Amino acid sequence: MTTQQDRVFSGVQPSGNLTLGNYLGAIRNWVGLQKQYESIFCVVDMHAITVWQDPEELRRATREVAAGMLAAGIDPAESIIFNQSQVSGHAELAWIFNCVARLGWLNRMTQFKEKAGKNRERASAGLYVYPNLMAADILLYKATHVPVGEDQKQHLELTRDIAQKFNNDYGVDFFPEVEPLILGEATRVMSLRDGSKKMSKSDPSDMARINLTDDRETIAKKIRKARTDSDPLPSEPAGLENRPEARNLVTIYAALSDRCVADVLKDYGGQGFATFKSDLAALSVEVLGPITEEMKRLCEEKSYVDSILRDGAEKAATLAEPILENIKQIVGFLKP
Ligand code: AMP
Ligand code: TRP
């Protein structure tokens, strides 16, 4: 048992449209957690600029992601919502963590390898130290629980390593052990065009993903056109092995209907995809429609969204300040 107070922190990058993957893998789970834990949700604009962002577009996307979080049910009266760059402690702690994390650790990060691609020499230095900033986001608040999709697991392991090395190096028991919360049926939603690729904001094909900005008609069309194979649906989950597209659609169905995959297959096993797809399209529209419409409405209310982010940043800064002061003291920085 620890005396550490439980606290949730999570983030999303404003680097494109929010997708069904962000919703099922992350944001939807946050809505439930905010009732159980003190929660902080962050639009991580400083992470976004690790790859080039047009400034006007970054401002727009930052508000849009905040609107998406609100539309999905994050309640600013219950949780803190803000954008990362408004609280300077994130950058300050990230620098300290740049000096704690080892190059060998960063060299193992698969997301860097994927994002940097073949031309690593041309990737920004920020992209390389991205996981250190993520560790700073979490530990600036001594958060204990971090709800994310499957793809962030490795970054959270690094966060634990950084916390532990800091505690060891300075001989303190300061940072808590961070626990990843990878929740729900759909922890890794795949592309609708290629079941071996993650559904991503940055996929060049818009048909590969469902955006939270898509209208009802577009959502239904993308589901109907999603790639499948030609076999009937299996009656049991084991039958989805080596059928990534079928598995993905059934998983999405399960997540959206709050059921498990086995249960969904009981209804559709033995049938072709026609009825299943048309039911999945209707279900997707029913669940996502109200969220996308509320998000669109909020996107028109810039000053309201800005005021939520400003208030959130103030609250976040108040929580961060004493923790950062302790950290600076531990490291040996003189007080002004
Ligand atoms: P990002 O869009 O990379 O900022 O991701 C924000 C959150 O959404 C993180 O918790 C991710 O793990 C989660 N996420 C992003 N894409 C997916 C996906 N395709 N399936 C499940 N979770 C995802
Ligand atoms: N790296 C995360 C992603 O791309 C976003 C993120 C930044 C984050 N800081 C975080 C998630 C802190 C959880 C906690 O998905």
XYZ file of C-alpha atoms and ligand atoms in Angstrom:
374
model
C 0.000 0.000 0.000
C 1.164 3.490 -0.746
C 0.133 6.774 0.738
C 0.158 8.222 -2.765
C -3.204 9.660 -3.713
C -4.692 7.999 -6.791
C -4.750 10.337 -9.747
C -5.464 9.800 -13.448
C -3.598 11.580 -16.254
C -3.924 11.094 -19.987
C -3.335 12.995 -23.210
C -4.203 13.192 -26.899
C -2.244 14.967 -29.599
C -3.888 17.703 -31.648
C -2.191 16.503 -34.808
C -5.176 15.692 -37.017
C -8.687 14.404 -36.594
C -9.774 12.441 -33.564
C -10.552 8.907 -34.695
C -12.685 6.011 -33.572
C -9.390 4.558 -32.260
C -8.877 7.556 -29.958
C -12.465 7.266 -28.817
C -12.599 3.527 -28.093
C -8.973 3.155 -27.008
C -8.827 6.211 -24.783
C -11.403 8.985 -24.436
C -14.437 6.809 -23.807
C -12.667 5.115 -20.902
C -11.750 8.492 -19.423
C -15.412 9.370 -19.084
C -15.950 6.494 -16.649
C -12.679 7.060 -14.781
C -13.362 10.718 -14.007
C -16.071 9.602 -11.589
C -13.707 7.317 -9.675
C -10.485 9.330 -9.702
C -9.238 12.859 -9.614
C -8.531 13.189 -13.345
C -6.436 15.375 -15.605
C -6.881 15.258 -19.391
C -4.477 17.098 -21.605
C -4.339 18.175 -25.243
C -0.642 17.641 -25.832
C 0.235 20.405 -28.283
C 3.942 20.218 -27.382
C 3.992 16.571 -28.433
C 2.243 17.466 -31.684
C 5.065 19.776 -32.838
C 7.592 16.920 -32.735
C 6.484 16.641 -36.360
C 5.684 19.743 -38.416
C 2.345 21.443 -37.658
C 1.005 24.466 -39.424
C 0.457 27.042 -36.623
C -3.127 27.997 -37.565
C -4.016 24.357 -38.018
C -2.473 23.495 -34.626
C -4.638 26.114 -32.907
C -7.719 24.781 -34.665
C -6.920 21.152 -33.884
C -6.189 21.953 -30.222
C -9.672 23.428 -29.811
C -11.206 20.604 -31.815
C -9.653 17.891 -29.653
C -10.831 19.721 -26.525
C -14.320 19.939 -28.077
C -14.185 16.196 -28.798
C -13.285 15.422 -25.208
C -16.146 17.569 -23.936
C -18.603 16.116 -26.468
C -17.632 12.571 -25.454
C -18.573 13.377 -21.865
C -15.487 14.691 -20.082
C -16.958 17.082 -17.562
C -14.867 20.172 -16.774
C -16.610 20.448 -13.410
C -15.312 17.012 -12.519
C -11.965 16.774 -14.354
C -9.215 19.124 -15.420
C -8.995 19.699 -19.191
C -6.208 21.870 -20.582
C -3.579 22.150 -23.272
C -0.050 21.202 -22.314
C 1.833 24.330 -23.457
C -0.121 26.515 -21.005
C 1.607 24.857 -18.037
C 5.354 25.454 -18.288
C 6.160 22.749 -15.730
C 5.787 20.106 -18.468
C 8.763 21.529 -20.364
C 10.795 22.082 -17.209
C 10.377 18.530 -15.942
C 10.926 17.119 -19.435
C 14.394 18.716 -19.420
C 15.235 17.070 -16.125
C 14.021 13.732 -17.526
C 16.162 14.242 -20.635
C 19.014 14.004 -18.171
C 17.626 10.914 -16.413
C 16.583 8.744 -19.384
C 19.395 6.880 -21.157
C 19.962 6.936 -24.921
C 19.747 3.143 -24.918
C 16.231 3.313 -23.544
C 15.063 5.784 -26.165
C 16.691 3.746 -28.928
C 14.300 0.912 -28.184
C 11.116 2.972 -28.658
C 9.126 1.478 -31.518
C 6.961 4.568 -32.042
C 10.061 6.652 -32.774
C 11.256 4.070 -35.275
C 7.860 4.043 -36.988
C 7.434 7.802 -37.051
C 10.999 8.624 -38.032
C 10.945 5.999 -40.795
C 13.995 5.371 -42.921
C 15.300 8.893 -42.786
C 16.120 9.058 -39.083
C 18.746 11.755 -39.546
C 16.013 14.158 -40.548
C 13.673 13.467 -37.602
C 13.452 16.248 -35.015
C 15.327 15.885 -31.732
C 11.937 16.439 -30.101
C 10.534 13.289 -31.692
C 13.392 11.338 -30.145
C 12.843 12.656 -26.603
C 9.048 12.581 -26.974
C 8.692 9.800 -24.346
C 10.566 11.917 -21.787
C 8.010 14.700 -22.220
C 5.245 12.133 -21.826
C 6.808 10.908 -18.575
C 6.986 14.542 -17.437
C 3.267 15.042 -18.243
C 2.346 12.203 -15.934
C 4.857 12.659 -13.136
C 4.443 16.437 -12.900
C 1.179 15.562 -11.155
C 2.434 12.329 -9.558
C -0.358 10.610 -11.453
C -0.772 6.927 -10.623
C -3.103 5.668 -13.371
C -2.795 6.329 -17.085
C -5.596 5.174 -19.408
C -4.282 4.703 -22.965
C -4.548 2.439 -26.002
C -2.242 -0.523 -26.487
C 0.268 1.495 -28.567
C 1.356 3.572 -25.545
C 2.359 0.656 -23.338
C 6.042 0.914 -24.134
C 6.087 4.637 -23.358
C 4.532 3.921 -19.970
C 7.187 1.327 -19.218
C 9.767 4.008 -19.947
C 7.907 6.365 -17.605
C 8.266 3.780 -14.846
C 11.974 3.377 -15.606
C 12.504 7.139 -15.465
C 10.621 7.433 -12.154
C 12.615 4.581 -10.677
C 15.998 5.872 -11.853
C 15.199 9.341 -10.522
C 14.226 7.873 -7.149
C 17.382 5.707 -7.086
C 19.824 8.360 -8.286
C 18.638 10.923 -5.769
C 17.951 8.420 -2.991
C 14.318 9.440 -2.594
C 10.935 7.759 -2.695
C 9.344 10.588 -4.619
C 7.672 9.433 -7.814
C 4.956 6.774 -7.668
C 4.816 3.672 -9.840
C 2.584 4.505 -12.774
C -0.012 1.954 -13.728
C -1.228 1.748 -17.341
C -4.976 1.239 -17.728
C -5.568 -0.437 -21.077
C -9.311 -0.887 -20.952
C -12.211 -2.149 -23.038
C -12.526 -4.523 -25.984
C -10.937 -2.195 -28.508
C -7.476 -1.333 -27.192
C -6.067 -1.348 -30.723
C -8.521 -0.344 -33.437
C -7.144 -1.181 -36.870
C -7.412 0.552 -40.252
C -10.625 -0.137 -42.180
C -8.549 -0.672 -45.335
C -5.781 -2.859 -43.923
C -6.305 -4.922 -40.782
C -2.587 -5.119 -40.089
C -2.220 -1.346 -39.599
C -3.394 0.762 -36.665
C -6.267 3.170 -37.360
C -4.404 6.442 -37.371
C -5.004 10.175 -37.650
C -2.201 10.335 -40.158
C -3.215 7.535 -42.555
C -3.202 9.041 -46.064
C -6.507 7.305 -46.845
C -9.495 8.914 -45.138
C -11.488 5.729 -45.793
C -9.119 3.898 -43.421
C -10.519 5.655 -40.374
C -13.676 7.028 -38.847
C -13.145 10.608 -37.752
C -15.159 12.164 -34.981
C -15.755 14.976 -37.479
C -17.488 12.631 -39.973
C -21.231 13.048 -40.397
C -23.630 10.126 -40.000
C -23.714 9.340 -43.700
C -19.926 9.251 -44.001
C -19.590 7.009 -40.942
C -22.095 4.518 -42.397
C -20.411 4.610 -45.813
C -16.960 3.912 -44.367
C -18.266 0.896 -42.448
C -20.079 -0.463 -45.497
C -16.937 -0.092 -47.601
C -14.566 -1.494 -44.971
C -12.370 -4.270 -46.298
C -13.321 -7.848 -45.357
C -12.546 -11.343 -46.576
C -15.038 -13.570 -48.334
C -15.629 -16.237 -45.642
C -18.652 -16.136 -43.354
C -18.182 -14.827 -39.820
C -17.014 -17.524 -37.390
C -19.085 -18.620 -34.398
C -16.212 -18.301 -31.912
C -13.367 -15.818 -31.329
C -10.723 -18.441 -32.250
C -12.127 -18.356 -35.794
C -10.969 -14.738 -36.150
C -7.331 -15.811 -36.094
C -5.529 -14.666 -39.247
C -8.589 -12.648 -40.265
C -7.487 -9.182 -39.109
C -10.191 -7.208 -40.946
C -13.006 -9.419 -39.650
C -11.547 -9.341 -36.159
C -11.329 -5.560 -36.243
C -14.955 -5.038 -37.270
C -16.256 -7.518 -34.703
C -14.117 -5.863 -32.020
C -15.489 -2.441 -32.951
C -19.016 -3.840 -32.783
C -18.334 -5.362 -29.361
C -16.836 -2.138 -27.993
C -19.624 0.083 -29.316
C -22.320 -2.201 -27.931
C -20.542 -2.879 -24.611
C -20.453 -6.596 -25.263
C -17.627 -9.066 -25.678
C -16.474 -10.483 -29.011
C -17.734 -13.999 -28.217
C -21.179 -12.633 -27.530
C -21.326 -10.722 -30.815
C -20.240 -13.833 -32.728
C -23.102 -15.773 -31.176
C -25.443 -13.476 -33.111
C -23.564 -13.302 -36.407
C -21.517 -16.536 -36.631
C -22.121 -18.430 -39.879
C -23.475 -15.356 -41.715
C -21.815 -13.300 -44.436
C -20.827 -9.682 -43.812
C -23.857 -7.953 -45.365
C -26.219 -7.919 -42.382
C -23.368 -7.548 -39.923
C -21.989 -4.496 -41.720
C -25.332 -2.843 -42.023
C -25.984 -3.403 -38.290
C -22.491 -2.138 -37.434
C -23.075 0.973 -39.551
C -26.353 1.654 -37.710
C -24.721 1.049 -34.328
C -21.764 3.312 -35.142
C -24.066 6.104 -36.233
C -26.216 5.681 -33.133
C -23.252 5.880 -30.742
C -21.038 8.366 -32.569
C -23.688 10.587 -34.170
C -24.588 12.551 -31.036
C -20.892 12.979 -30.143
C -19.861 14.205 -33.578
C -22.764 16.646 -33.650
C -22.021 18.049 -30.202
C -18.355 18.331 -31.113
C -19.241 20.288 -34.234
C -21.417 22.624 -32.176
C -18.630 23.195 -29.641
C -16.115 23.891 -32.402
C -18.205 26.970 -33.240
C -17.881 28.155 -29.644
C -14.220 29.028 -29.611
C -14.294 31.359 -26.643
C -16.150 28.813 -24.510
C -13.599 26.096 -25.323
C -10.736 28.541 -24.730
C -12.135 29.434 -21.326
C -12.371 25.756 -20.339
C -8.723 25.258 -21.342
C -7.630 28.398 -19.500
C -9.413 27.394 -16.283
C -8.062 23.870 -16.604
C -4.522 25.149 -17.076
C -4.813 27.261 -13.946
C -5.973 24.292 -11.899
C -3.293 22.056 -13.381
C -0.582 24.627 -12.632
C -1.736 24.825 -9.031
C -1.348 21.058 -8.640
C 2.008 21.005 -10.438
C 3.679 23.901 -8.660
C 4.502 22.329 -5.267
C 5.554 19.057 -6.925
C 7.907 20.839 -9.321
C 9.336 22.849 -6.450
C 10.122 19.626 -4.588
C 11.733 18.153 -7.689
C 13.997 21.187 -8.144
C 14.977 20.976 -4.498
C 15.809 17.255 -4.859
C 17.900 17.902 -7.998
C 19.821 20.713 -6.296
C 18.612 23.841 -8.100
C 18.956 27.033 -6.062
C 15.700 28.815 -5.321
C 15.426 32.302 -6.775
P -2.785 9.962 -30.208
O -3.798 10.147 -31.257
O -1.578 9.249 -30.706
O -2.473 11.187 -29.428
O -3.438 8.948 -29.147
C -4.293 9.346 -28.092
C -4.829 8.143 -27.365
O -5.617 7.329 -28.244
C -3.747 7.219 -26.801
O -4.177 6.708 -25.551
C -3.674 6.106 -27.821
O -3.206 4.901 -27.270
C -5.118 6.004 -28.255
N -5.218 5.489 -29.636
C -4.780 6.097 -30.762
N -5.030 5.345 -31.858
C -5.641 4.214 -31.390
C -6.162 3.027 -32.025
N -6.103 2.868 -33.348
N -6.729 2.080 -31.228
C -6.803 2.252 -29.885
N -6.340 3.330 -29.240
C -5.763 4.308 -29.974
N 1.914 9.896 -26.472
C 0.485 9.799 -26.347
C -0.100 9.361 -27.699
O 0.361 9.715 -28.735
C -0.144 11.096 -25.915
C 0.334 11.498 -24.569
C 1.199 12.517 -24.280
C -0.006 10.905 -23.339
N 1.399 12.612 -22.943
C 0.687 11.632 -22.330
C -0.833 9.833 -22.985
C 0.589 11.288 -20.973
C -0.925 9.502 -21.612
C -0.209 10.217 -20.637
O -1.051 8.670 -27.708
